[in-house]
Each structure stands twice: as C-alpha cells, then as structure tokens.
Amino acid sequence: MTQTTDRPLEEPHEVDLAITGMTCASCSARIERKLGKLDGVDAVVNLATEKATVRWSGPLTVEDLLETVRRTGYGAEVLSTDAPLRATTGTATGGVPPAVAGPGPASTDTVEAHPVERAAAPSRRHQVSRQEDLRRRAVVAAVLTVPVVVLAMVPGLDVAASPWLQLVLATPVVAWAAWPFHRAAALTARHGASTMDTLVSLGVLAAYLWSLGVVLTGNAATGMSGEGSHVWFETAAVVTTFLLVGRWMEARATDRTRDALRRLLDLGAKDVAVLVTDPASGAEREERVPVDQLAVGDRFVVRPGEKVASDGVVLDGRSALDTALVTGESQPVDVAPGSEVTGGTVNTTGRLVVRTTRVGAETTLAGIARLVERAQASKAPVQRLADRVSAVFVPLVLALAALTLLGWWLASGDPARALEVAISVLVIACPCALGLATPTALLVGTGRGARLGILIKGADVLEDTRRVDTVVLDKTGTVTSGEMTLVEVVTAGRLPKDQALRAAAAVEAGSEHPVARAVLAAARSRALDLPETTDFQALPGAGARARIKDTEVLVGRADLFAEVPRELATPSAEGTTVWLGWDGRARAALTVADTVRRSSARAIRALDASGLLCYLLTGDHDRAALTVARDVGIPVGRVVADVRPQDKHAMVADLQARGRVVAMVGDGVNDAAALAQADLGIAMGSGTDVAADAADIVLLRSELPAVVDAMDLSRATLRTIRQNLGWAFGYNVAAIPLAVAGVLDPMVAGGAMALSSVLVVSNSLRLRRWSPRG
C-alpha cells in the first residue's frame, strides 16, 4: 500500500464512507450536521445505502472525518477516496483512485487502487450481519412474547404467579432483544441528542420499569380486572417484537434495493483467455487468467457465448454482440476489426481477438456503477425536507409525550393509564418510514434504470423531469443515425446499378471521406466483388480518381465532368450526391444521407402524447432538417437549422427566458454547452465523453425511445417518492393525535409503526417491475 503524509491539502477532495450504527433518519441527519460543521465540508448521508459521501477542501484529512463520525456515536470505514489518509499507522487504509472516487485532482499520495467492486463489500457484509442479528432477536422476542400476552389477556389464567411469570419472560425481551434500541438511544444521549430509537427505548423501558416496580412492591393486579395496579409487560414485549420484526423486514427489503447495482457489478467476466507469446518458440498460445490481471494493450480471445472481459478494440474476427446487459439495447450489434467493444457484453457467434483499451476502474461498466452509486447517494429536495423534519421531530415528540403523561395523570388520577397513553405517543410517533421514503425509491429506480441502460446522475434530476415541458433534439446522431448511408443510385443509359456501385466503390476504397465509406459499405453489404484499381488520386474538396483496367474513372462533384445527363442532374433523394463517370461524361449519381432512425418517429409521438413540445435543432442546412422533421412528425415551426454550438446554447437559454423548462438531447461535443444550460441534459450513449459529462442523464442506448424511457422512469421514481413521503407524513399526522387521545393501545401503535416502514419499502420495490411503455 502507498504510505501517506499528514501535509495539508487545499485541493477539493471526496471520500465515500460506510457508516454503521444508523437506525433512522435522525441518525443520518445528525451525522450530516456534525460533518457539515467542519470547515469546508459538504456531506450527504444516505440511510438506505448506509453510506456518506463527503466533499471538502482545506487541511482536513480523511482520518479527521472518520473521527468526527465516531465521536458522534457511529462507526465509519473508508470505501473509496481521492484524498490522503493520515499516516497514523504507517500504512494507508484502502481506497480507489480518482477515476473511481469521482471528480477531484489526482495526488501522488492517493491511496492504492483496487477494483470498484470492493467498495460495496463492507456495507454488504454489515447489512447481512445486521439482518441476521435482527432476525435472531425478533424470533427470540416473539417466542417469549406470546406467553406474556396469553398470561396478561386470556381470562382464566389470572393466577397469583402470573405477574412474576410475565416478569421472567419479558425481561430477556426488554434487556436483550430490545438492546439495539437502548444502545442507540444511549449513544445519542451521551452526545446530547435524540433519535427515533430514543422514543422506542423510553417507551419500552417506561412500561417495563413501571411494571417491575408494581410487581416488586406486591401491588400487581391479576387478570384484566383484578384489584391493584395493572402491569404492562405485554406492552413492552409486544412493542419490542413488532419493531424488531419491522426492522428486520426493512433490512431485508432495503438490501433487495441494492441488488441491481450488485448484479451490474457482477456482469463482468471473471476470467479471460489472454494471448501470450512463448519466448522459446515464438508461438502464440492462450493463457486463462483472472480478469483483474488484464492490462491495457493485452490481447484476449472471446469465444461464442463468452463475455467480453474488458473494453477494447477488435483486432480479428467478426461477430454480433448482445449488449442488452450493459446498454439495454435489444438488437445484437455487429462488430468487425476496428470496432470498439464494451466489457460485459456477450459474444454470440464468431471468435474475436480484442486488444484491451481500458481495465478495472476505467471501464465502461465500472463507470456505470460509479454513476449509479453517486445517484443513490444524492438527495432530492423532498428528502432534504424530510431530514429537516426528522431532526426536530424527536424532541417535540418527547415533549408531547411528557405533556400527555402529565395531562392524563391530572385528568384521570390514574398513573397507569397516563403511562399507557404516553407510551403510545412515543411508539406511534417514530417516523422511521420518513427516513426510508426517498432513499429506497431512489435505490430501486436508479438500479432499474442501470439495467435498462439509463443512468440517472442524481436525485435532483427526478425533480427536473417532472417540470420539463419542452424537449430540444439534436438531429445528427440523435434523431438520425449519425452515419452516412447510400440511399439512391441513379444510372444513365443501360448501365446496371450494381455495376455503377461496383465501380464507384472500387475508386472510393482508397478514400477516408464519410461519403466514400458509405458507398464502400453499401457495396460490401451487397457482397459485390470490386475490380482492382491503380493510380488512385484523391481530389480534395472534389472527389477521387483511379484507373480500372485501362479506363480512368472519376467519382465526385458534378463539375468534374464535361457532360451530366439530364436524368442525373437533379437526384430525387435528399442527401449528398456524388457522380460516377469516365471519358468526361457522368454515368451515374449516388446519393448518401444521414438516415432517420426507424424508432425516432415513434419516440417523438410518445413525447407529444406526454404533453412535451419537441424542437429539432441542427447545424445542417434547412432542406435536410425539414426532411427529417417531416419524417418524424415535428412541425416546421419548431425546426431550427444552420446553428453553431453557441447558437444551440443560446436557443436553450432563449426558451428558458420565455418560461419553458427545457430538456436537451444530444450526443456531440458541440452539444455540451446546450446540455449544461438545459434544465435537464440527456446525452445519447453513442456520443462523446464531453456530452456525457455535461448531461444529467446518460443513455447507453442510441435509440430515441430511450429518452422516453428515461423520462418515464424518472417520473415514476419521483411519483413513488412522493407516495412514500405522503404516507409517512400522513401516518404520523393522523396517528399522533389518536395516541394523545388515548385511542391507540401501545401494542397497536408498535405494530402500526413497524407496518408503516415496511409499507414504504415495499412500495419502492414495485419499481423493480417497471417496464418501458409499448
């Protein structure tokens, strides 16, 4: 591992911490507040993921942050960081490089890198152990609680020893099974704070200690109507059991929300067949090694049915790759020498030899995982409101419970009844559902999006999708394929079209121009044999010439020829036309065009149906833009052509100035400024890294319907969050007055509170079944 120094750094840094000991929204809010009080620190703590993402600048070290969390009463462990740790032991704690940890300058003191998959391991192990502990406590509590309830409530069992039997059975429930609540309450109380566990612990202990005092003084009543003071052992035991079962179900359910990310990380190959050269014989052989031993520049073999081990470029072989696992694209993608391939995709047919270009944390799959984790760690404005409410809620409830106890005692003169009502207030008020409402929905929604090739960068994006009313679409590479395709061949006289295409492709084979590549690709797709050429010469800005047998053949602009027959002069197809001819006469006209994606019209109809205004924006000329707009159903009045990159930015700003909330969809460097300016930037997966960096949502599919899916999924996730928060707030608002009025028994209150949290998590899990429309 790399040794670190304790020198101050002024550059901005970021670290992900695994937090242990959190049980409710008050816990996460409290840690946020403590970290936020440090100079230059911005922290986001997520209850559902049990992670904190901390960004800061200044002389602080990661150890300072860890110590702050620990002093607050919680455990902390580094998951990934781009900042140095204090060298207190001579060795740095593990982390990952800036490429994994996110934005921030590289440092020579950065802790040693390891695969991104390890980042989830500590939290995963903690979650499993916590689940098992809660399950064990819940089972023991349930076994002991049943006879306590029977003894307390079943007529005929009101024997003299009943209170003592209840004491014996309830004591392990209160002292051992409920220990997580007591421990959390004590830790926060030691720091002068309170959480939802404070309410639970006080409620359970109040019922138990009151009953213990009654039994020890010999004043316990036997049966429901016996003389003496009633004991509340069954209340303490039942509330503990209900809450433990609820916490266990929460832990199980929230762990399921992480499955999408874990499955995403598991998509990669585990080992790979690397081509190595025998130093003695010079012969090549395959050597299967673990994928983490793969290095940039290595060549590896992918057989049919195997996963591509890492990002790379095909050196040899042709095949079709199933990219659905990574991009959500349903159609296999053909690859040939020179094609770029993505790790995690599946080879369907031929044998491929691939040269590695990116490994480990730099791969596309690792990048997807980082984006998803960042989104899951962020918070929407609605969640920040919930955190603020939960931070002040517990002290208010404690005060309300104390007033309720005093009021009922004075009004009824019955301290037992007053205590029962006060306990109900404490238990029913626990807003655990409030703390789970947003993070669980966000976890499931972003995880489902990642499986479909939709990367949502943060929770704020969900709010933006709800407000969007205008969508600006870049033409090239977004509505169209972005690649030139031969769309028409027109010949003069009796020259067959295939013969004209053969001759044009033979000449163009020596050129790298996009038009030349389109003509050559068309000839190859029709399996045409190309004649041999000699004396190739490129004519910059005009075309190319080459000799086929004894004839000099020209391909290019019309003014290369002395004569252009009337039937070739004005091709009917839209696009870029080149002419083929010899001996000074044009013999054929070949038109290539950037073709509209077959799915674009359907996607734009879906956006229209959602009430969104669609604009088409392009740097192309008017005629090409209007043709594309007509094909996909965008009105002429919403087409803007001949625009430069700065014009795209200005158009988005102008729409915003007119009160529109704009989503910009693009894929190129020239779209980056507009993507950043837009209220919601959506980058197509076929585009550039610059566009992806500027966008709020990145689509790994190149088809426009992915935009519709992204908008729909974002809105469905936000709708789920609002449903969860509505239930959580509504539940507490309605239940607390009932508890104060004495309508709710403490046992019913405990069951209702546990059910509330489970209901919120279960509602979030419905997003796992979300599917794109149509």
Tab-separated table of N, CA and C in Angstrom, residues 543-616:
chain	number	residue	atom	x	y	z
A	543	GLY	N	-13.439	15.045	-55.010
A	543	GLY	CA	-13.727	13.634	-55.175
A	543	GLY	C	-12.474	12.821	-55.239
A	544	ALA	N	-12.442	11.805	-56.115
A	544	ALA	CA	-11.285	10.928	-56.268
A	544	ALA	C	-11.290	10.340	-57.666
A	545	ARG	N	-10.085	9.905	-58.116
A	545	ARG	CA	-9.985	9.220	-59.398
A	545	ARG	C	-9.074	8.012	-59.229
A	546	ALA	N	-9.321	6.988	-60.079
A	546	ALA	CA	-8.482	5.790	-60.098
A	546	ALA	C	-8.662	5.119	-61.453
A	547	ARG	N	-7.725	4.244	-61.793
A	547	ARG	CA	-7.790	3.557	-63.081
A	547	ARG	C	-8.285	2.134	-62.854
A	548	ILE	N	-9.361	1.788	-63.587
A	548	ILE	CA	-9.890	0.422	-63.602
A	548	ILE	C	-9.587	-0.145	-64.976
A	549	LYS	N	-8.686	-1.138	-64.993
A	549	LYS	CA	-8.142	-1.642	-66.259
A	549	LYS	C	-7.495	-0.473	-67.005
A	550	ASP	N	-8.019	-0.104	-68.151
A	550	ASP	CA	-7.410	0.981	-68.914
A	550	ASP	C	-8.230	2.262	-68.890
A	551	THR	N	-9.238	2.303	-68.021
A	551	THR	CA	-10.136	3.453	-68.009
A	551	THR	C	-9.963	4.245	-66.722
A	552	GLU	N	-9.806	5.561	-66.829
A	552	GLU	CA	-9.742	6.423	-65.653
A	552	GLU	C	-11.171	6.767	-65.240
A	553	VAL	N	-11.506	6.384	-64.027
A	553	VAL	CA	-12.862	6.568	-63.505
A	553	VAL	C	-12.830	7.663	-62.441
A	554	LEU	N	-13.786	8.578	-62.545
A	554	LEU	CA	-13.908	9.687	-61.597
A	554	LEU	C	-15.150	9.490	-60.721
A	555	VAL	N	-15.036	9.833	-59.455
A	555	VAL	CA	-16.179	9.876	-58.539
A	555	VAL	C	-16.075	11.183	-57.774
A	556	GLY	N	-17.136	12.016	-57.852
A	556	GLY	CA	-17.071	13.267	-57.119
A	556	GLY	C	-18.119	14.258	-57.577
A	557	ARG	N	-17.781	15.526	-57.509
A	557	ARG	CA	-18.732	16.583	-57.834
A	557	ARG	C	-19.090	16.578	-59.316
A	558	ALA	N	-20.236	17.174	-59.611
A	558	ALA	CA	-20.712	17.192	-60.993
A	558	ALA	C	-19.775	17.969	-61.917
A	559	ASP	N	-19.087	19.003	-61.400
A	559	ASP	CA	-18.240	19.817	-62.274
A	559	ASP	C	-16.938	19.130	-62.643
A	560	LEU	N	-16.741	17.872	-62.213
A	560	LEU	CA	-15.607	17.095	-62.693
A	560	LEU	C	-15.849	16.586	-64.115
A	561	PHE	N	-17.110	16.665	-64.533
A	561	PHE	CA	-17.485	16.087	-65.822
A	561	PHE	C	-17.921	17.182	-66.794
A	562	ALA	N	-17.577	16.939	-68.064
A	562	ALA	CA	-17.986	17.885	-69.100
A	562	ALA	C	-19.470	17.750	-69.401
A	563	GLU	N	-19.998	16.554	-69.202
A	563	GLU	CA	-21.413	16.320	-69.531
A	563	GLU	C	-22.083	15.548	-68.399
A	564	VAL	N	-23.214	16.060	-67.915
A	564	VAL	CA	-24.037	15.376	-66.917
A	564	VAL	C	-25.428	15.212	-67.503
A	565	PRO	N	-25.831	14.000	-67.863
A	565	PRO	CA	-27.161	13.786	-68.445
A	565	PRO	C	-28.274	14.366	-67.571
A	566	ARG	N	-29.355	14.771	-68.244
A	566	ARG	CA	-30.446	15.427	-67.538
A	566	ARG	C	-31.018	14.565	-66.424
A	567	GLU	N	-31.111	13.236	-66.641
A	567	GLU	CA	-31.695	12.371	-65.621
A	567	GLU	C	-30.810	12.224	-64.385
A	568	LEU	N	-29.552	12.652	-64.496
A	568	LEU	CA	-28.647	12.581	-63.341
A	568	LEU	C	-28.462	13.930	-62.659
A	569	ALA	N	-28.920	14.986	-63.313
A	569	ALA	CA	-28.597	16.339	-62.834
A	569	ALA	C	-29.263	16.661	-61.492
A	570	THR	N	-30.488	16.213	-61.289
A	570	THR	CA	-31.230	16.551	-60.061
A	570	THR	C	-31.772	15.275	-59.409
A	571	PRO	N	-30.970	14.608	-58.607
A	571	PRO	CA	-31.441	13.384	-57.930
A	571	PRO	C	-32.650	13.679	-57.046
A	572	SER	N	-33.548	12.720	-56.936
A	572	SER	CA	-34.781	12.929	-56.166
A	572	SER	C	-34.566	12.764	-54.674
A	573	ALA	N	-33.573	11.981	-54.278
A	573	ALA	CA	-33.361	11.716	-52.850
A	573	ALA	C	-32.644	12.880	-52.179
A	574	GLU	N	-33.022	13.113	-50.896
A	574	GLU	CA	-32.322	14.126	-50.105
A	574	GLU	C	-30.995	13.570	-49.620
A	575	GLY	N	-29.970	14.397	-49.623
A	575	GLY	CA	-28.680	13.975	-49.120
A	575	GLY	C	-27.549	14.565	-49.928
A	576	THR	N	-26.389	13.934	-49.819
A	576	THR	CA	-25.190	14.371	-50.548
A	576	THR	C	-24.992	13.447	-51.744
A	577	THR	N	-24.879	14.031	-52.951
A	577	THR	CA	-24.774	13.256	-54.181
A	577	THR	C	-23.364	13.373	-54.765
A	578	VAL	N	-22.819	12.225	-55.202
A	578	VAL	CA	-21.583	12.201	-55.990
A	578	VAL	C	-21.892	11.534	-57.324
A	579	TRP	N	-21.123	11.938	-58.320
A	579	TRP	CA	-21.364	11.397	-59.647
A	579	TRP	C	-20.207	10.494	-60.052
A	580	LEU	N	-20.517	9.446	-60.790
A	580	LEU	CA	-19.552	8.479	-61.305
A	580	LEU	C	-19.499	8.597	-62.824
A	581	GLY	N	-18.290	8.602	-63.398
A	581	GLY	CA	-18.206	8.662	-64.855
A	581	GLY	C	-16.791	8.486	-65.365
A	582	TRP	N	-16.683	8.476	-66.655
A	582	TRP	CA	-15.394	8.379	-67.340
A	582	TRP	C	-15.509	9.017	-68.721
A	583	ASP	N	-14.380	9.284	-69.280
A	583	ASP	CA	-14.343	9.934	-70.598
A	583	ASP	C	-15.126	11.240	-70.609
A	584	GLY	N	-15.114	11.975	-69.513
A	584	GLY	CA	-15.740	13.290	-69.454
A	584	GLY	C	-17.238	13.282	-69.281
A	585	ARG	N	-17.857	12.106	-69.169
A	585	ARG	CA	-19.322	12.030	-69.079
A	585	ARG	C	-19.730	11.314	-67.791
A	586	ALA	N	-20.683	11.894	-67.082
A	586	ALA	CA	-21.229	11.255	-65.871
A	586	ALA	C	-22.122	10.097	-66.286
A	587	ARG	N	-21.955	8.950	-65.607
A	587	ARG	CA	-22.732	7.759	-65.960
A	587	ARG	C	-23.741	7.364	-64.871
A	588	ALA	N	-23.502	7.857	-63.624
A	588	ALA	CA	-24.401	7.504	-62.523
A	588	ALA	C	-24.294	8.555	-61.426
A	589	ALA	N	-25.368	8.661	-60.663
A	589	ALA	CA	-25.390	9.550	-59.491
A	589	ALA	C	-25.707	8.711	-58.266
A	590	LEU	N	-24.868	8.843	-57.219
A	590	LEU	CA	-25.056	8.081	-55.984
A	590	LEU	C	-25.304	9.069	-54.844
A	591	THR	N	-26.406	8.892	-54.141
A	591	THR	CA	-26.783	9.804	-53.063
A	591	THR	C	-26.669	9.102	-51.718
A	592	VAL	N	-25.944	9.737	-50.793
A	592	VAL	CA	-25.833	9.211	-49.424
A	592	VAL	C	-26.476	10.207	-48.474
A	593	ALA	N	-26.993	9.716	-47.377
A	593	ALA	CA	-27.671	10.592	-46.415
A	593	ALA	C	-27.539	10.020	-45.024
A	594	ASP	N	-27.649	10.907	-44.056
A	594	ASP	CA	-27.727	10.523	-42.643
A	594	ASP	C	-29.177	10.123	-42.392
A	595	THR	N	-29.446	8.844	-42.320
A	595	THR	CA	-30.825	8.353	-42.307
A	595	THR	C	-31.467	8.482	-40.935
A	596	VAL	N	-32.764	8.705	-40.945
A	596	VAL	CA	-33.538	8.794	-39.698
A	596	VAL	C	-33.647	7.409	-39.073
A	597	ARG	N	-33.412	7.358	-37.771
A	597	ARG	CA	-33.583	6.084	-37.070
A	597	ARG	C	-35.048	5.655	-37.158
A	598	ARG	N	-35.249	4.371	-37.354
A	598	ARG	CA	-36.614	3.873	-37.542
A	598	ARG	C	-37.496	4.111	-36.312
A	599	SER	N	-36.873	4.206	-35.140
A	599	SER	CA	-37.651	4.354	-33.902
A	599	SER	C	-37.907	5.814	-33.526
A	600	SER	N	-37.326	6.762	-34.274
A	600	SER	CA	-37.410	8.160	-33.851
A	600	SER	C	-38.833	8.709	-33.902
A	601	ALA	N	-39.571	8.398	-34.976
A	601	ALA	CA	-40.930	8.922	-35.107
A	601	ALA	C	-41.815	8.417	-33.970
A	602	ARG	N	-41.661	7.138	-33.622
A	602	ARG	CA	-42.460	6.580	-32.523
A	602	ARG	C	-42.133	7.280	-31.199
A	603	ALA	N	-40.852	7.551	-30.984
A	603	ALA	CA	-40.450	8.208	-29.740
A	603	ALA	C	-41.008	9.617	-29.651
A	604	ILE	N	-40.982	10.349	-30.764
A	604	ILE	CA	-41.476	11.734	-30.747
A	604	ILE	C	-42.988	11.756	-30.560
A	605	ARG	N	-43.691	10.769	-31.123
A	605	ARG	CA	-45.141	10.681	-30.866
A	605	ARG	C	-45.401	10.447	-29.381
A	606	ALA	N	-44.562	9.630	-28.744
A	606	ALA	CA	-44.739	9.371	-27.313
A	606	ALA	C	-44.469	10.624	-26.495
A	607	LEU	N	-43.455	11.408	-26.882
A	607	LEU	CA	-43.171	12.661	-26.172
A	607	LEU	C	-44.329	13.646	-26.345
A	608	ASP	N	-44.862	13.721	-27.562
A	608	ASP	CA	-46.035	14.586	-27.809
A	608	ASP	C	-47.213	14.159	-26.940
A	609	ALA	N	-47.422	12.843	-26.850
A	609	ALA	CA	-48.539	12.336	-26.057
A	609	ALA	C	-48.386	12.665	-24.579
A	610	SER	N	-47.144	12.881	-24.145
A	610	SER	CA	-46.890	13.246	-22.749
A	610	SER	C	-47.012	14.744	-22.513
A	611	GLY	N	-47.395	15.480	-23.556
A	611	GLY	CA	-47.577	16.917	-23.420
A	611	GLY	C	-46.307	17.727	-23.572
A	612	LEU	N	-45.272	17.155	-24.165
A	612	LEU	CA	-43.990	17.841	-24.332
A	612	LEU	C	-43.864	18.395	-25.750
A	613	LEU	N	-43.415	19.653	-25.852
A	613	LEU	CA	-43.147	20.257	-27.158
A	613	LEU	C	-41.765	19.837	-27.633
A	614	CYS	N	-41.674	19.315	-28.857
A	614	CYS	CA	-40.401	18.851	-29.393
A	614	CYS	C	-39.875	19.823	-30.442
A	615	TYR	N	-38.608	20.247	-30.281
A	615	TYR	CA	-37.913	21.078	-31.256
A	615	TYR	C	-36.784	20.261	-31.881
A	616	LEU	N	-36.526	20.498	-33.180
A	616	LEU	CA	-35.403	19.867	-33.869
A	616	LEU	C	-34.330	20.919	-34.102
